[in-house]
Coordinates of C-alpha atoms in Angstrom, one line a residue:
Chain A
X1 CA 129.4 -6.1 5.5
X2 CA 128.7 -3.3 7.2
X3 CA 124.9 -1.5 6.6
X4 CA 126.2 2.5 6.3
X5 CA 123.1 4.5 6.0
X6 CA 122.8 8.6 5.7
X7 CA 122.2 10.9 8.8
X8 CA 119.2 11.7 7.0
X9 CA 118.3 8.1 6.7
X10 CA 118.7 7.6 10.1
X11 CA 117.0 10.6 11.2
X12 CA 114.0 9.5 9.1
X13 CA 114.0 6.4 10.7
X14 CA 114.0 7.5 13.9
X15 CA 111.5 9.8 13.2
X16 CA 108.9 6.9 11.7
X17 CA 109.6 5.3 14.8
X18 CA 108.4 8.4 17.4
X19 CA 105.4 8.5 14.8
X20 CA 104.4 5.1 14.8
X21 CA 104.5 5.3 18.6
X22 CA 100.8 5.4 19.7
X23 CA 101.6 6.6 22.9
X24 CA 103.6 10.0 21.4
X25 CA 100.5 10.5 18.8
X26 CA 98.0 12.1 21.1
X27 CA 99.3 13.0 23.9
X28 CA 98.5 15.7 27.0
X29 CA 101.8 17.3 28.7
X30 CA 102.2 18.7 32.0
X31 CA 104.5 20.9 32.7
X32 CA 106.0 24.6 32.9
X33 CA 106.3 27.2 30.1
X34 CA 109.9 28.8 29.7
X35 CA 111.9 30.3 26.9
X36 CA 108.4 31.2 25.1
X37 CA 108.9 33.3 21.4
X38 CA 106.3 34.0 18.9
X39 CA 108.1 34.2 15.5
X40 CA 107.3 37.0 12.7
X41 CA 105.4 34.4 10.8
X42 CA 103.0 33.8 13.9
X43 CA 104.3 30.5 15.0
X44 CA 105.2 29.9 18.8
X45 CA 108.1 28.3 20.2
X46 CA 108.5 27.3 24.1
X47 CA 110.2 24.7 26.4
X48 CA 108.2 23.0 28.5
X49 CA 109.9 21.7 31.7
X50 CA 109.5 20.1 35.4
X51 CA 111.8 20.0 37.6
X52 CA 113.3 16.5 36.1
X53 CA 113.2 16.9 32.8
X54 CA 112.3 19.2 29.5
X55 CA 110.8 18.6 25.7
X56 CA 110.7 21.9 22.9
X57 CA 107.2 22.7 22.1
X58 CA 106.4 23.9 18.9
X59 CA 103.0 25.8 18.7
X60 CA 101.9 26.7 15.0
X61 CA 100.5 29.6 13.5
X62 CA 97.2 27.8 12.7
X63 CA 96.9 26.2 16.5
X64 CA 98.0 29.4 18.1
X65 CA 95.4 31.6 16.5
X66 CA 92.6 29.3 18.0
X67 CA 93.7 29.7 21.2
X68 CA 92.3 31.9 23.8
X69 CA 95.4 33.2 25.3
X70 CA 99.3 32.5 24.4
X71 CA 100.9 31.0 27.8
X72 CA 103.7 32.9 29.1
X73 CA 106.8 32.3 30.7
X74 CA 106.0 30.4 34.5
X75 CA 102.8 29.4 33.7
X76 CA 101.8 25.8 34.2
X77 CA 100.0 24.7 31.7
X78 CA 98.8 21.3 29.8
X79 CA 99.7 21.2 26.1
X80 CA 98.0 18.5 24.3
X81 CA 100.1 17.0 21.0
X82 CA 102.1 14.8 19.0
X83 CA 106.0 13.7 19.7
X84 CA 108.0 14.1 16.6
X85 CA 111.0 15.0 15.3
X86 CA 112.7 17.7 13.8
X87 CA 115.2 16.9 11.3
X88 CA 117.1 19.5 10.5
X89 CA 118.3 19.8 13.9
X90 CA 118.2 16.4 14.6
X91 CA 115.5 16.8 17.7
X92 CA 112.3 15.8 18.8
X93 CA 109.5 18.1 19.8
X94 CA 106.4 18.3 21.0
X95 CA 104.5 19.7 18.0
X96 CA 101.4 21.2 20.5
X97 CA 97.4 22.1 18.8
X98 CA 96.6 23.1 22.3
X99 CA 97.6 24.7 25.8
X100 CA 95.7 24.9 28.2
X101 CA 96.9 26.3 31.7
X102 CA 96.5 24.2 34.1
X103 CA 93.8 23.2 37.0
X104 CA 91.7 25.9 39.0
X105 CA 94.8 28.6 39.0
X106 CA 95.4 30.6 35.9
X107 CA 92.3 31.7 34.4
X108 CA 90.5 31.6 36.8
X109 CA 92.8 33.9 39.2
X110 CA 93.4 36.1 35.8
X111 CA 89.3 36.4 36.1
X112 CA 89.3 37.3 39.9
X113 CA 91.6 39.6 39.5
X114 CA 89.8 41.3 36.3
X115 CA 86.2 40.9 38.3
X116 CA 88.0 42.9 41.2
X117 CA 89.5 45.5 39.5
X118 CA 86.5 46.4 37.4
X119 CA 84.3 46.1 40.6
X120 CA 86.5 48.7 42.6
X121 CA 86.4 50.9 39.2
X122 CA 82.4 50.9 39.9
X123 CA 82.3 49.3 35.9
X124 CA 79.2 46.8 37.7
X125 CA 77.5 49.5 40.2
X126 CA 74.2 49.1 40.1
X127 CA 73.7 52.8 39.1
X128 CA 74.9 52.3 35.8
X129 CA 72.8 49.7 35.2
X130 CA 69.8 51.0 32.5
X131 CA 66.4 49.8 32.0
X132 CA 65.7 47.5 28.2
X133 CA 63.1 48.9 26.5
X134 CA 60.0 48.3 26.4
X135 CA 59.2 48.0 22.8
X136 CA 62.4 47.9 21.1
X137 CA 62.2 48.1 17.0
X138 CA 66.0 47.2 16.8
X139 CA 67.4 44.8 18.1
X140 CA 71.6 44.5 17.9
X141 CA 72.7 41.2 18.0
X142 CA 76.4 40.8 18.7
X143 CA 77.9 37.2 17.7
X144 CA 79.1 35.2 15.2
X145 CA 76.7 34.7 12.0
X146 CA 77.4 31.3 12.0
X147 CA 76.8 30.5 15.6
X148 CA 74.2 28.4 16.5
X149 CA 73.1 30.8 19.0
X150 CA 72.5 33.8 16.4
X151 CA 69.7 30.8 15.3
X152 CA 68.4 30.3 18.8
X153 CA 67.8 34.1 19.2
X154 CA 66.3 34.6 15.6
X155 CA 64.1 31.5 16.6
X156 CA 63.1 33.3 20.0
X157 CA 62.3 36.7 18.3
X158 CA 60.1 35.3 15.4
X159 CA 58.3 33.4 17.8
X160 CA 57.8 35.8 20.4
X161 CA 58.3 39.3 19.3
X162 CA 58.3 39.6 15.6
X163 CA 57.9 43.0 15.3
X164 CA 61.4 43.9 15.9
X165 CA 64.2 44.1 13.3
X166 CA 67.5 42.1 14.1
X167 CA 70.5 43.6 13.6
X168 CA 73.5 41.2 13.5
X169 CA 76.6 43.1 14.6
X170 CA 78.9 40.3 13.5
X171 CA 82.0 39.2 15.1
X172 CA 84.2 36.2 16.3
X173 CA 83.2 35.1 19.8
X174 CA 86.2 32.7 20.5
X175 CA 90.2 32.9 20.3
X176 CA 92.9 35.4 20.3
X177 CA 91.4 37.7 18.2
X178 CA 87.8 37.5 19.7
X179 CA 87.0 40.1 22.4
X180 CA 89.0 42.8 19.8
X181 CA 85.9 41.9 17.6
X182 CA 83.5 41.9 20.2
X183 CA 84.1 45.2 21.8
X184 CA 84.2 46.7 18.3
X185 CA 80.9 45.1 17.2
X186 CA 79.4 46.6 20.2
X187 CA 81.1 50.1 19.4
X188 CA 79.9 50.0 15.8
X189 CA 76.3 49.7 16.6
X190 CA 76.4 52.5 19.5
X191 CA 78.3 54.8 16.7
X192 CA 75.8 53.8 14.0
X193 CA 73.1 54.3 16.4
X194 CA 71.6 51.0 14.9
X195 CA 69.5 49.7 17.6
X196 CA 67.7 50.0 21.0
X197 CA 68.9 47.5 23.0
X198 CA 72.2 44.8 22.3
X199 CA 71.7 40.7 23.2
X200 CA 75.9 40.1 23.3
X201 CA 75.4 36.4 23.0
X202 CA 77.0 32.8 22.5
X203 CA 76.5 29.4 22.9
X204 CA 78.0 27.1 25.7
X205 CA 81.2 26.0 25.7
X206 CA 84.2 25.3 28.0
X207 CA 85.7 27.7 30.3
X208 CA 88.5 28.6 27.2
X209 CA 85.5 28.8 24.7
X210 CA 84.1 31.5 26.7
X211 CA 86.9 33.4 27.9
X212 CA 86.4 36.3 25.1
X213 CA 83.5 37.1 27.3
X214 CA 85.9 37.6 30.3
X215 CA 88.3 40.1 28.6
X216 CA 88.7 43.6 29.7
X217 CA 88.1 45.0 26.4
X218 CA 84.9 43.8 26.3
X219 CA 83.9 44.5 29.5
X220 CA 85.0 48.4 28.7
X221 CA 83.1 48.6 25.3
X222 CA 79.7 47.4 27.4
X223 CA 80.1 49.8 29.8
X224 CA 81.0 52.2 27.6
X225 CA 77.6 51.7 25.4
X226 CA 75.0 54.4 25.2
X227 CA 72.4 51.6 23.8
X228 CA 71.5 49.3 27.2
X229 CA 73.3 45.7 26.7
X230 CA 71.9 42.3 27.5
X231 CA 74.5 38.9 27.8
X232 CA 73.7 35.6 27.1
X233 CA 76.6 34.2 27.2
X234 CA 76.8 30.1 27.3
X235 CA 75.1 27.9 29.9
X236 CA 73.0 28.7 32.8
X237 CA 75.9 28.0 35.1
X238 CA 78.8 29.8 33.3
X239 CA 79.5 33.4 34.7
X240 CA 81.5 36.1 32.9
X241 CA 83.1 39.4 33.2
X242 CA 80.6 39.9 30.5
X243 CA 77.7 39.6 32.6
X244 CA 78.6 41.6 35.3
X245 CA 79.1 44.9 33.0
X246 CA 76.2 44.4 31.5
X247 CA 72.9 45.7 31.8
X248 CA 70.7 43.0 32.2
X249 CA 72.4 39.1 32.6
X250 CA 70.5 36.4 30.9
X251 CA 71.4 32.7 31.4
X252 CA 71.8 31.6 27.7
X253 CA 71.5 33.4 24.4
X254 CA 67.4 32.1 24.1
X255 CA 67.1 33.6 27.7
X256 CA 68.7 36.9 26.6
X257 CA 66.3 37.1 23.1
X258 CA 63.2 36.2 25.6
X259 CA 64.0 38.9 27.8
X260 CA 64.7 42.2 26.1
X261 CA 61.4 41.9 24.3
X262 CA 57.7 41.4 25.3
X263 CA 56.1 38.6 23.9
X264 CA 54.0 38.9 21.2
X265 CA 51.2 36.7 22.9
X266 CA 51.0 38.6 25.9
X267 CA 50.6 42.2 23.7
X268 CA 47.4 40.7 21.9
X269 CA 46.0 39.9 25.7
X270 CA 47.0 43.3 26.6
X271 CA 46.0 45.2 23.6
X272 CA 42.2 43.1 24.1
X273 CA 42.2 44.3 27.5
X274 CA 42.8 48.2 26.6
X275 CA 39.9 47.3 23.4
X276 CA 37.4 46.3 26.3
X277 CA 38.6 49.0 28.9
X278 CA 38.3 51.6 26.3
X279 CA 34.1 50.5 25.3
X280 CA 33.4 49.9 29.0
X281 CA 34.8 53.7 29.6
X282 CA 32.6 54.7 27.0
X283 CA 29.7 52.5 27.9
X284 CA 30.2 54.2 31.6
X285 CA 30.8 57.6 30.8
X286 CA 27.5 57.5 28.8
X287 CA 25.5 55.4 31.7
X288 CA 26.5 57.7 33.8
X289 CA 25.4 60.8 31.5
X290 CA 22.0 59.2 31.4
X291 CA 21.4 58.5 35.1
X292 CA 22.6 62.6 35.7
X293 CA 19.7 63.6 32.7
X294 CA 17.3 61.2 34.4
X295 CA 17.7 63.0 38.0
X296 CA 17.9 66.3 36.7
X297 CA 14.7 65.5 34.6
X298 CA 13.4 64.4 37.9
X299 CA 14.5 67.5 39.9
X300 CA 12.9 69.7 36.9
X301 CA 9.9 68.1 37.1
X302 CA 9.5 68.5 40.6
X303 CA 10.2 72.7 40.7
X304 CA 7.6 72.8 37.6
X305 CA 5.1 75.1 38.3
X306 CA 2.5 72.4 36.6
X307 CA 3.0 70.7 39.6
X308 CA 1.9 73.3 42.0
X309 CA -1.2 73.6 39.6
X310 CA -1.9 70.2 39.9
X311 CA -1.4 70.1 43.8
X312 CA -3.6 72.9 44.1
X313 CA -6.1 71.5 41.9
X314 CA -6.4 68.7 44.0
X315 CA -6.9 70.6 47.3
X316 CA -9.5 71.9 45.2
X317 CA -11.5 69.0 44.2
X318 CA -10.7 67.6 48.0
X319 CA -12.1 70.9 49.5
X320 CA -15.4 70.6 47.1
X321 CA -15.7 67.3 47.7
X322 CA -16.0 68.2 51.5
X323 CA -17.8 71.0 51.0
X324 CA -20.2 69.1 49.0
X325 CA -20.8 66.0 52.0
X326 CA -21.4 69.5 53.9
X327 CA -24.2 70.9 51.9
X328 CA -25.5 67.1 51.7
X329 CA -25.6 67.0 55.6
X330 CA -26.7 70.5 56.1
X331 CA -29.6 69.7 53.2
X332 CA -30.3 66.5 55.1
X333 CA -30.5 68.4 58.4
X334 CA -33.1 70.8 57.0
X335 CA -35.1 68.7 55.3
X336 CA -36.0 66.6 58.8
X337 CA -36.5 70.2 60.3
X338 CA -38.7 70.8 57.8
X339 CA -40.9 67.7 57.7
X340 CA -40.9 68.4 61.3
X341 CA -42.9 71.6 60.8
X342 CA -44.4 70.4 58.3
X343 CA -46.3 67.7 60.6
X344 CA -46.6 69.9 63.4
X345 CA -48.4 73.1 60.5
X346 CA -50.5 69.6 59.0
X347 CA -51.4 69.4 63.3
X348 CA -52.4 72.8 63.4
X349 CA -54.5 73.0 60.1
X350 CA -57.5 74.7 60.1
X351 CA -58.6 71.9 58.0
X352 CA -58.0 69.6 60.3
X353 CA -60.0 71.7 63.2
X354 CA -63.2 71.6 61.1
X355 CA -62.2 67.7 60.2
X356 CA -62.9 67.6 64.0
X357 CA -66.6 69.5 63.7
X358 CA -66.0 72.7 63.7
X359 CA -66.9 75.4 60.8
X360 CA -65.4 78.5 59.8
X361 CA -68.2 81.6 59.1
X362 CA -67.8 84.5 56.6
X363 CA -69.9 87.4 55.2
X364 CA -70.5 86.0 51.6
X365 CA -70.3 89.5 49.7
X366 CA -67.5 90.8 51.5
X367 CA -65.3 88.0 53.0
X368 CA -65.2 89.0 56.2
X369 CA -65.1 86.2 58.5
X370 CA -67.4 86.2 61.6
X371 CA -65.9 85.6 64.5
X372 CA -67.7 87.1 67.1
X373 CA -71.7 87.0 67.8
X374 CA -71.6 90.6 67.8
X375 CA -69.4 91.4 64.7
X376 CA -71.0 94.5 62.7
X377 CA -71.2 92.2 60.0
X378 CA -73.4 89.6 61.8
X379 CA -76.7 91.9 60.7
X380 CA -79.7 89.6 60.5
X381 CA -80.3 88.5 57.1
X382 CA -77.1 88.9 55.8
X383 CA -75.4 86.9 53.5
X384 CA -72.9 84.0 54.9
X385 CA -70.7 81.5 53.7
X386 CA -69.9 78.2 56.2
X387 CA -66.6 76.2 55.9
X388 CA -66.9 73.1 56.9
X389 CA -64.5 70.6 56.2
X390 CA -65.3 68.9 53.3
X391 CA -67.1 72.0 51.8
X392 CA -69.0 75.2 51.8
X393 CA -73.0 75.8 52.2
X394 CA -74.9 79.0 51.7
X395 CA -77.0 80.5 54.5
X396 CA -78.4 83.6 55.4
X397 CA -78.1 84.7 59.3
X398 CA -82.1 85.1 60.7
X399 CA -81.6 87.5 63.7
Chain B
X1 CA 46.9 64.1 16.1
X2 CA 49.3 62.2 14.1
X3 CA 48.1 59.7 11.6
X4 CA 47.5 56.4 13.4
X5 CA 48.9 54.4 9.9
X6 CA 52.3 56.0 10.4
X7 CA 52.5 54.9 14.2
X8 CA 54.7 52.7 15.6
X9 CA 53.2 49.6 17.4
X10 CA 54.7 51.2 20.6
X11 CA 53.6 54.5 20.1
X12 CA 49.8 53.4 19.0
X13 CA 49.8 51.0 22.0
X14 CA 51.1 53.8 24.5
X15 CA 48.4 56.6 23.1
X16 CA 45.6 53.8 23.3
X17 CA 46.3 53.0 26.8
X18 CA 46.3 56.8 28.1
X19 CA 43.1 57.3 25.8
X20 CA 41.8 54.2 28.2
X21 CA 42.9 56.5 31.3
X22 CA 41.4 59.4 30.3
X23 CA 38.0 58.3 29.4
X24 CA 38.0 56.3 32.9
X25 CA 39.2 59.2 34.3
X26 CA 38.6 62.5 33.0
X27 CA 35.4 64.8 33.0
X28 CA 34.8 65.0 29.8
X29 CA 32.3 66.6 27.2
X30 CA 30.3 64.0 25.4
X31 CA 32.1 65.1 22.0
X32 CA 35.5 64.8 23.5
X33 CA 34.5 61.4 24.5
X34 CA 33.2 60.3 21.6
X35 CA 36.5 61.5 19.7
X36 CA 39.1 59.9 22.2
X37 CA 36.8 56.3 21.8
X38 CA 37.1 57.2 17.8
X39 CA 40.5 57.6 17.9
X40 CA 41.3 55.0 20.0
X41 CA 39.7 52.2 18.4
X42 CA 41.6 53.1 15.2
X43 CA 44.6 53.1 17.5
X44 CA 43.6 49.5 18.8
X45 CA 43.1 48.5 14.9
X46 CA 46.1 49.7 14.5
X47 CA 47.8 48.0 16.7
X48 CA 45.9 44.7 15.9
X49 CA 47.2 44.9 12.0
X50 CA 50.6 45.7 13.0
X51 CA 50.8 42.8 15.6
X52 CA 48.8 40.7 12.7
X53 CA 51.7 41.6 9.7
X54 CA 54.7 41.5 11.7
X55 CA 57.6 39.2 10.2
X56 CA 60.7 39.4 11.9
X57 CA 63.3 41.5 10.1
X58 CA 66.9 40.6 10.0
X59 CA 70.0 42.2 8.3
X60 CA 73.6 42.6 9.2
X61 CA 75.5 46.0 10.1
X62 CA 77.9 46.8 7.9
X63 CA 81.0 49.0 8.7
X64 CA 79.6 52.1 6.8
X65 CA 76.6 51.7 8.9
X66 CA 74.3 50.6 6.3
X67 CA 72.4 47.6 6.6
X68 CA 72.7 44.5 4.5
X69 CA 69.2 41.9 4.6
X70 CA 70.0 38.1 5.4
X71 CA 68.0 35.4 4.3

């Protein structure tokens, strides 16, 4: 008996057996993109082919949206899928969840090329580059709310500067739709005028994770920004277009939060340094006041007339001291000269003539000494009176 | 003078440090002295309390412009 089963039997079969296949399940296809179509409802057909051989690629709606870029005709690419078949038409495909072009060529020459041309427009000159505030009190954060990295920079900033407000500008920071988002988060906070200074930030990932940050759109909306814009955009070692148009590049999204503030610790040293600066100044400026008083005292003092007083009353008491020693001397001087005399007068004392036996003769009535044998007064019997040296005898002259 | 309560941290902290300046600095009259170390140690309290409250703010731009707090 023959076993008669239905195309659609058949097909089913067939089908179970490309799906029980682990080798079609998960699967990583090289090849080259032709006959590429996006539907109307979003999903992506293509045919992938080398130069031997070809398999239909179907890419859906779901899958397409999470990519970074939609391949194109020519490009090589790796799609990464399942093997299964499609019924109706009695085909298998490769149903793809991702394509990623292939080795160091695509997106990296797409991001050469977009580095040079913005570099020739001048979008990275130095010039335009503007200087992050010093103390800024908004802070525009443009990311993805959920993204771990909006935590690492919230993290940062209540740690380090915590007087700043956070403004999350949100938006998607990977796929098709991403850099749209991103250039018009950064354009709503420059036409809100909602902050000072803009961390465009997310965390690591691969090259496709990041390569929102390496569209021209956003590169255009950050040069475009009036508010100055700081990236921290995934891993030390990944570079974007991102970066370069921006004002100030920081390594990851913690650097970028640690950057375009001051640190909170390093504003209490400061603000203790201007407390002591500021009662030294004071301290100074009043030291100083002082010391000028002092010498101007000093200087006072010395054109006082007082002073001249008292200088001249010392030269006074100096000269009477001196005149005094000269009185003293002079005194002195005399005196000897006078017990001189006096020694020589004692010498030549009449007392001390008649001491030596002689006698001194006067007229007893009238005084009148007798000095001569013929004096008028010498009558004979007249009254005398003899000095001798220890007294006086009465006698009465006889011729 | 503006009211040192109503400063900003950055604007306290910018007038403290030029009142530091000027007092190094300046020739000034004892009175004028004695008013800029006034002012500026309420400027340095200022900036002490503001630097001593601050909590991280955090709130999400909206497209009217308004501002929506997050937890």
């Amino acid at each position: 008996m023959i076993d008669v089963v239905t195309v659609a039997e058949l097909t089913a079969h067939i089908r179970q057996l490309f799906e029980d296949e682990p080798g079609l399940r998960d699967v990583w296809v090289e090849g080259e993109v032709s006959n590429f179509r996006r539907a109307a409802s979003g999903h992506c057909y293509f045919t992938l082919k080398d130069s031997a051989a070809q398999i239909a690629c179907v890419l859906w709606r779901s899958h397409a949206e999470r990519q970074v870029m939609l391949p194109e005709n020519g490009d090589a690419v790796l799609v990464h899928g399942a093997v299964s078949v499609y019924e109706a038409s009695g085909v298998y495909q490769l149903y793809a969840d991702r394509v990623r072009p292939l080795g160091p060529g695509d997106l990296h020459l797409r991001f050469e090329q977009l580095k040079a041309k913005l570099l020739a427009e001048g979008l990275f000159d130095a010039a335009r580059k503007r200087p992050l505030p010093a103390f800024p009190r908004r802070i525009g954060v443009v990311t993805s709310a959920d993204a771990a990295a909006f935590q690492d920079v919230l993290n940062v900033l209540r740690r380090r500067y915590p007087l700043g407000e956070v403004i999350l500008s949100p938006c998607g920071v990977q796929g098709d739709a991403a850099p749209a988002q991103i250039a018009a988060a950064i354009e709503r906070l420059n036409a809100h005028d909602a902050c000072d200074v803009i961390l465009v930030c997310r965390g690591g990932g691969s090259l496709e994770d990041l390569w929102a940050f390496n569209d021209e759109r956003v590169a255009r909306a950050i040069a475009a920004s009036r508010i100055p814009i700081v990236s921290g955009v995934g891993h030390e070692t990944d570079v974007t277009i991102t970066d370069f148009a921006a004002d100030v590049r920081a390594p990851t999204p913690s650097a970028g939060a640690e950057l375009l503030a001051p640190d909170i610790a390093d504003l209490r040293l400061g603000l203790a340094g201007l407390r002591a600066r500021l009662s030294a100044a004071l301290a100074a400026g009043l030291a100083a006041r002082a010391n000028r008083l002092e010498r101007e005292r000093r200087a006072l003092r010395g054109a006082s007339p007082l002073r001249l007083i008292e200088r001249y009353r010392q030269r006074i008491d100096d000269w009477n001291a001196a005149l005094a020693t000269r009185q003293q001397q002079r005194l002195a001087l005399l005196r000897e000269r006078v017990n001189g005399r006096q020694a020589a007068l004692a010498a030549a004392s009449p007392a001390a003539i008649l001491a030596r036996g002689y006698a001194l003769i006067a007229h007893a009535d009238t005084g009148q000494r007798i000095t001569s044998a013929h004096s008028p007064a010498a009558q004979p019997g007249a009254p005398l009176v003899i000095s001798l040296h220890d007294g006086q005898r009465r006698a009465r002259l006889e011729d | 003078m503006e009211d040192v309560q109503t400063l900003s941290f950055e604007a306290a902290y910018a007038e403290l440090a030029a009142i530091v300046e000027r007092l190094d600095a300046a020739e000034l009259t004892l009175e004028e002295s004695v008013a800029l170390f006034e002012r500026g140690r309420a400027l340095a309290a200022r900036c002490q309390s503001l630097l001593d409250e601050a909590a991280l703010r955090v709130g999400r731009l909206e497209d009217n412009g308004t501002v929506t707090p997050l937890g």
